[in-house]
Amino acid sequence: MSKLFRAVIMGPPGSGKGTISERIAHSFGLKHLSSGDFVRENIAAKTEAGVQAKTYIKKGLLVPDHVMTRLLLPRLEEMTKYSWLLDGFPRTLAQAKALNSACDLDVAINLNIPLETLKERLRHRWIHPPSGRVYNMCFNPPRVQGIDDITGDPLIQQEDDRPEALVARLRHYKDVAKPVTDFYKAKGILYTFSDTETDRIWPNISTLLNTKIPTIQSDARCASTH
Ligand SMILES: Nc1nc2c(ncn2[C@H]2C[C@H](O)[C@@H](COP(=O)(O)OP(=O)(O)OP(=O)(O)O)O2)c(=O)[nH]1
Ligand SMILES: Nc1ncnc2c1ncn2[C@@H]1O[C@H](COP(=O)(O)OP(=O)(O)O)[C@@H](O)[C@H]1O
């Protein structure tokens, strides 16, 4: 039977999901699917779910589960031929259950980063909102300070990356994420990585995926010869 590789990556805001997802996509040839990008695409295309999502995002809220799953699951159906890594979804147990009924995951990567580290990182985070590109003035600065490398547009700092807002976001994250990590732990696919530096976490994730991906893709190759 053909078997592709399917993973999710979870972690609090600023834990490095975006950064690590890019490295995984690049090193292992998986498609990096970001829920935030899907939301932005749907808003730009003015789909029904996109119009609904926009009303929540404008207020700085998470998109409700039923809107999010309606927006995301059809996109995953378009990906049945590909191995992928999903970043930013699921964020709640309801989303994890919806995803579970749509596909079988191989691995759930969970990033566990100390609060002080997250606060420090997000203080230095600058973003290019139209593309979602993220910079860090210490870790991966833009070529010209305050300017997006690709478009030359000015970069901005997000309101909710301010320290006071961040503590509330992180507390909320913990409450909502715990049932999701418990769900994946019970399935035996949860892999938690704890450190203060992405560069120290990355080799461990790479080792894990090296053990998981070759076997799965060789299955897929056998299947494709029939
Ligand atoms: N100093 C330092 N900064 C890092 C490290 N890894 C990532 N960063 C930076 C890049 C960004 O400015 C910020 C957050 O990283 P990401 O945007 O990759 O995180 P994530 O996608 O989890 O955040 P989000 O859910 O979008 O808020 O921290 C690291 O090991 N050290
Ligand atoms: N799984 C999800 N559940 C609910 N809302 C989501 C989800 N993924 C993305 N969103 C919405 O889209 C916005 C942008 O997502 P993302 O790019 O991941 O950025 P952020 O770092 O702000 O979470 C989020 O702030 C949230 O409102």
Short mmCIF file of C-alpha atoms and ligand atoms in Angstrom, two decimals:
data_model
loop_
_atom_site.label_atom_id
_atom_site.label_comp_id
_atom_site.label_asym_id
_atom_site.label_seq_id
_atom_site.Cartn_x
_atom_site.Cartn_y
_atom_site.Cartn_z
CA MET A 1 0.00 0.00 0.00
CA SER A 2 1.25 3.47 -0.81
CA LYS A 3 2.24 5.40 2.28
CA LEU A 4 3.32 8.99 2.36
CA PHE A 5 4.76 10.86 5.32
CA ARG A 6 2.42 13.12 7.30
CA ALA A 7 3.50 15.24 10.25
CA VAL A 8 2.32 18.17 12.33
CA ILE A 9 4.47 20.61 14.26
CA MET A 10 3.18 22.24 17.44
CA GLY A 11 4.59 24.80 19.82
CA PRO A 12 3.78 28.13 21.44
CA PRO A 13 4.10 31.42 19.58
CA GLY A 14 7.76 32.06 18.84
CA SER A 15 8.86 28.48 19.48
CA GLY A 16 10.38 28.24 16.01
CA LYS A 17 7.67 26.28 14.16
CA GLY A 18 8.03 28.38 11.04
CA THR A 19 11.84 28.28 11.13
CA ILE A 20 12.03 24.50 11.73
CA SER A 21 9.27 23.76 9.19
CA GLU A 22 11.29 25.53 6.50
CA ARG A 23 14.36 23.43 7.37
CA ILE A 24 12.34 20.19 7.31
CA ALA A 25 10.71 21.09 3.98
CA HIS A 26 14.10 21.92 2.52
CA SER A 27 15.99 18.88 3.87
CA PHE A 28 13.34 16.21 3.43
CA GLY A 29 11.39 17.50 0.45
CA LEU A 30 8.08 17.66 2.30
CA LYS A 31 5.49 20.28 1.52
CA HIS A 32 5.29 22.86 4.29
CA LEU A 33 1.63 23.70 4.86
CA SER A 34 1.03 26.66 7.13
CA SER A 35 -2.45 27.23 8.53
CA GLY A 36 -1.75 30.98 8.70
CA ASP A 37 -0.92 30.99 4.97
CA PHE A 38 -4.14 29.10 4.19
CA VAL A 39 -6.11 31.62 6.21
CA ARG A 40 -4.46 34.55 4.41
CA GLU A 41 -5.02 32.93 0.98
CA ASN A 42 -8.70 32.39 1.76
CA ILE A 43 -9.08 35.96 2.94
CA ALA A 44 -7.41 37.25 -0.24
CA ALA A 45 -9.60 35.00 -2.44
CA LYS A 46 -12.71 36.06 -0.45
CA THR A 47 -13.94 32.47 -0.04
CA GLU A 48 -16.86 32.00 2.35
CA ALA A 49 -14.57 30.59 5.06
CA GLY A 50 -12.06 33.40 4.34
CA VAL A 51 -14.70 36.09 4.84
CA GLN A 52 -15.73 34.47 8.14
CA ALA A 53 -12.11 34.05 9.26
CA LYS A 54 -11.35 37.71 8.61
CA THR A 55 -13.91 38.92 11.14
CA TYR A 56 -12.10 37.01 13.90
CA ILE A 57 -8.56 37.88 12.86
CA LYS A 58 -9.44 41.57 12.72
CA LYS A 59 -10.28 41.30 16.43
CA GLY A 60 -7.05 39.42 17.14
CA LEU A 61 -8.93 36.17 17.84
CA LEU A 62 -8.29 32.62 16.75
CA VAL A 63 -10.53 31.42 13.95
CA PRO A 64 -13.26 29.08 15.35
CA ASP A 65 -12.69 25.35 14.87
CA HIS A 66 -15.53 24.77 12.39
CA VAL A 67 -14.36 27.60 10.11
CA MET A 68 -10.74 26.50 10.36
CA THR A 69 -11.47 22.86 9.54
CA ARG A 70 -13.71 23.87 6.62
CA LEU A 71 -10.91 25.97 5.27
CA LEU A 72 -8.12 23.48 5.82
CA LEU A 73 -9.44 19.97 5.16
CA PRO A 74 -10.26 20.57 1.46
CA ARG A 75 -6.69 21.84 0.99
CA LEU A 76 -5.34 18.65 2.55
CA GLU A 77 -7.46 16.62 0.14
CA GLU A 78 -5.56 18.31 -2.70
CA MET A 79 -2.34 17.02 -1.12
CA THR A 80 -3.09 13.29 -1.13
CA LYS A 81 -0.12 12.58 -3.45
CA TYR A 82 2.40 14.46 -1.31
CA SER A 83 4.22 14.06 1.96
CA TRP A 84 3.57 17.11 4.09
CA LEU A 85 4.25 18.89 7.34
CA LEU A 86 1.42 20.93 8.78
CA ASP A 87 2.34 24.00 10.86
CA GLY A 88 -0.21 25.93 12.95
CA PHE A 89 -2.93 23.26 12.86
CA PRO A 90 -4.27 21.62 14.97
CA ARG A 91 -4.37 24.15 17.80
CA THR A 92 -7.29 22.59 19.66
CA LEU A 93 -8.48 19.07 20.46
CA ALA A 94 -11.48 19.54 18.15
CA GLN A 95 -9.12 20.39 15.28
CA ALA A 96 -6.90 17.40 16.12
CA LYS A 97 -9.92 15.08 16.00
CA ALA A 98 -11.09 16.56 12.69
CA LEU A 99 -7.62 16.03 11.24
CA ASN A 100 -7.50 12.51 12.64
CA SER A 101 -10.66 11.56 10.78
CA ALA A 102 -9.23 12.96 7.52
CA CYS A 103 -5.78 11.32 7.60
CA ASP A 104 -3.29 9.24 9.57
CA LEU A 105 -0.36 11.15 10.99
CA ASP A 106 3.07 9.57 11.36
CA VAL A 107 4.68 12.09 13.68
CA ALA A 108 3.62 15.03 15.87
CA ILE A 109 6.58 17.30 16.67
CA ASN A 110 6.12 19.29 19.87
CA LEU A 111 8.45 22.22 20.63
CA ASN A 112 8.89 22.94 24.33
CA ILE A 113 10.73 26.24 24.78
CA PRO A 114 11.16 28.14 28.08
CA LEU A 115 8.95 31.19 28.55
CA GLU A 116 11.89 33.58 29.02
CA THR A 117 13.35 32.46 25.70
CA LEU A 118 10.04 33.02 23.91
CA LYS A 119 9.68 36.52 25.36
CA GLU A 120 13.21 37.45 24.34
CA ARG A 121 12.77 36.12 20.80
CA LEU A 122 9.47 37.78 20.07
CA ARG A 123 10.82 41.12 21.28
CA HIS A 124 13.18 40.96 18.29
CA ARG A 125 10.68 39.62 15.77
CA TRP A 126 9.75 41.68 12.75
CA ILE A 127 7.39 40.54 10.05
CA HIS A 128 6.41 41.32 6.48
CA PRO A 129 2.61 40.97 6.73
CA PRO A 130 1.73 40.53 3.03
CA SER A 131 4.01 37.48 2.65
CA GLY A 132 4.17 36.22 6.24
CA ARG A 133 8.01 36.38 6.14
CA VAL A 134 9.49 36.50 9.62
CA TYR A 135 12.81 38.03 10.67
CA ASN A 136 14.63 38.20 13.97
CA MET A 137 17.02 41.06 14.47
CA CYS A 138 19.54 38.70 16.15
CA PHE A 139 18.89 35.24 14.69
CA ASN A 140 17.99 35.93 11.04
CA PRO A 141 18.10 39.68 10.39
CA PRO A 142 17.00 41.19 7.07
CA ARG A 143 19.80 42.41 4.79
CA VAL A 144 18.75 46.02 5.42
CA GLN A 145 17.40 46.83 8.89
CA GLY A 146 13.59 47.24 8.88
CA ILE A 147 13.20 46.27 5.19
CA ASP A 148 11.87 43.03 3.64
CA ASP A 149 14.63 41.28 1.61
CA ILE A 150 12.41 40.35 -1.32
CA THR A 151 10.01 43.26 -1.82
CA GLY A 152 11.81 46.17 -0.13
CA ASP A 153 8.63 46.92 1.90
CA PRO A 154 8.95 48.14 5.49
CA LEU A 155 8.76 45.47 8.23
CA ILE A 156 6.46 45.79 11.23
CA GLN A 157 6.36 44.47 14.79
CA GLN A 158 3.12 42.70 15.76
CA GLU A 159 1.04 44.16 18.60
CA ASP A 160 0.65 40.76 20.23
CA ASP A 161 4.43 40.19 20.34
CA ARG A 162 4.61 42.81 23.13
CA PRO A 163 5.61 41.15 26.46
CA GLU A 164 2.28 41.71 28.32
CA ALA A 165 0.17 40.37 25.47
CA LEU A 166 2.60 37.53 25.02
CA VAL A 167 2.27 36.15 28.55
CA ALA A 168 -1.53 35.95 28.09
CA ARG A 169 -1.12 34.27 24.68
CA LEU A 170 1.29 31.72 26.11
CA ARG A 171 -0.98 30.89 29.02
CA HIS A 172 -3.87 30.40 26.61
CA TYR A 173 -1.66 28.27 24.37
CA LYS A 174 -0.75 25.94 27.26
CA ASP A 175 -4.40 25.38 28.23
CA VAL A 176 -5.51 24.61 24.70
CA ALA A 177 -2.48 22.62 23.55
CA LYS A 178 -2.25 20.18 26.46
CA PRO A 179 -5.26 18.06 25.36
CA VAL A 180 -3.79 17.98 21.83
CA THR A 181 -0.36 16.76 22.94
CA ASP A 182 -2.09 14.22 25.23
CA PHE A 183 -4.10 13.01 22.25
CA TYR A 184 -0.93 12.44 20.17
CA LYS A 185 0.90 10.91 23.13
CA ALA A 186 -1.89 8.35 23.49
CA LYS A 187 -1.48 7.52 19.80
CA GLY A 188 2.28 7.02 20.35
CA ILE A 189 3.34 9.61 17.76
CA LEU A 190 4.31 12.55 19.99
CA TYR A 191 7.98 13.66 19.94
CA THR A 192 8.81 16.55 22.26
CA PHE A 193 11.97 18.65 21.85
CA SER A 194 13.05 20.93 24.68
CA ASP A 195 15.80 23.53 24.32
CA THR A 196 16.42 27.24 24.09
CA GLU A 197 17.99 27.15 20.60
CA THR A 198 16.57 26.04 17.27
CA ASP A 199 20.07 25.13 16.13
CA ARG A 200 20.35 22.59 18.98
CA ILE A 201 16.86 21.17 18.42
CA TRP A 202 17.26 20.83 14.69
CA PRO A 203 19.83 17.92 14.67
CA ASN A 204 17.50 15.88 16.92
CA ILE A 205 14.51 16.49 14.67
CA SER A 206 16.62 15.67 11.65
CA THR A 207 17.73 12.36 13.23
CA LEU A 208 14.13 11.46 14.07
CA LEU A 209 12.90 12.18 10.55
CA ASN A 210 15.81 10.26 9.03
CA THR A 211 14.60 7.18 10.88
CA LYS A 212 10.96 7.74 9.88
CA ILE A 213 10.99 9.03 6.34
CA PRO A 214 13.15 6.59 4.32
CA THR A 215 11.11 3.53 5.29
CA ILE A 216 7.84 5.25 4.50
CA GLN A 217 8.99 6.58 1.15
CA SER A 218 10.44 3.24 0.07
CA ASP A 219 6.96 1.78 0.69
CA ALA A 220 5.56 4.50 -1.55
CA ARG A 221 8.09 3.67 -4.26
CA CYS A 222 7.09 -0.02 -4.21
CA ALA A 223 3.44 0.92 -4.43
CA SER A 224 4.00 3.24 -7.38
CA THR A 225 5.45 0.40 -9.54
CA HIS A 226 2.10 -1.43 -9.54
N1 LIG B 1 17.58 33.85 19.07
C1 LIG B 1 16.91 32.89 18.45
N2 LIG B 1 15.86 33.22 17.70
C2 LIG B 1 15.19 32.21 17.07
C3 LIG B 1 15.57 30.85 17.18
N3 LIG B 1 14.69 30.10 16.43
C4 LIG B 1 13.80 30.96 15.89
N4 LIG B 1 14.11 32.24 16.26
C5 LIG B 1 13.41 33.47 15.94
C6 LIG B 1 12.82 33.62 14.56
C7 LIG B 1 11.59 34.50 14.84
O1 LIG B 1 11.95 35.86 14.93
C8 LIG B 1 11.12 34.06 16.21
C9 LIG B 1 10.01 33.03 16.18
O2 LIG B 1 10.31 31.99 15.26
P1 LIG B 1 9.19 31.41 14.28
O3 LIG B 1 8.46 32.53 13.64
O4 LIG B 1 9.86 30.37 13.45
O5 LIG B 1 8.25 30.73 15.38
P2 LIG B 1 6.74 30.23 15.27
O6 LIG B 1 6.42 29.91 13.84
O7 LIG B 1 6.61 29.13 16.27
O8 LIG B 1 5.95 31.50 15.76
P3 LIG B 1 4.38 31.88 15.57
O9 LIG B 1 3.58 30.69 15.95
O10 LIG B 1 4.24 32.27 14.12
O11 LIG B 1 4.17 33.03 16.50
O12 LIG B 1 12.30 33.53 16.85
C10 LIG B 1 16.71 30.54 18.00
O13 LIG B 1 17.11 29.40 18.18
N5 LIG B 1 17.32 31.60 18.59
N1 LIG B 2 -5.32 26.25 13.72
C1 LIG B 2 -5.85 27.48 13.86
N2 LIG B 2 -6.96 27.69 14.61
C2 LIG B 2 -7.50 28.89 14.74
N3 LIG B 2 -7.04 30.00 14.13
C3 LIG B 2 -5.95 29.87 13.36
C4 LIG B 2 -5.29 28.61 13.18
N4 LIG B 2 -4.24 28.79 12.35
C5 LIG B 2 -4.21 30.09 12.03
N5 LIG B 2 -5.24 30.75 12.63
C6 LIG B 2 -5.58 32.18 12.52
O1 LIG B 2 -4.76 32.78 11.52
C7 LIG B 2 -3.90 33.78 12.12
C8 LIG B 2 -2.54 33.73 11.46
O2 LIG B 2 -1.93 32.50 11.72
P1 LIG B 2 -0.35 32.35 11.84
O3 LIG B 2 0.29 32.80 10.57
O4 LIG B 2 -0.08 30.96 12.31
O5 LIG B 2 0.07 33.45 12.87
P2 LIG B 2 0.15 33.66 14.43
O6 LIG B 2 1.62 33.65 14.68
O7 LIG B 2 -0.49 35.01 14.62
O8 LIG B 2 -0.57 32.56 15.12
C9 LIG B 2 -3.88 33.46 13.58
O9 LIG B 2 -3.57 34.57 14.39
C10 LIG B 2 -5.28 32.92 13.83
O10 LIG B 2 -6.22 33.96 13.96
#
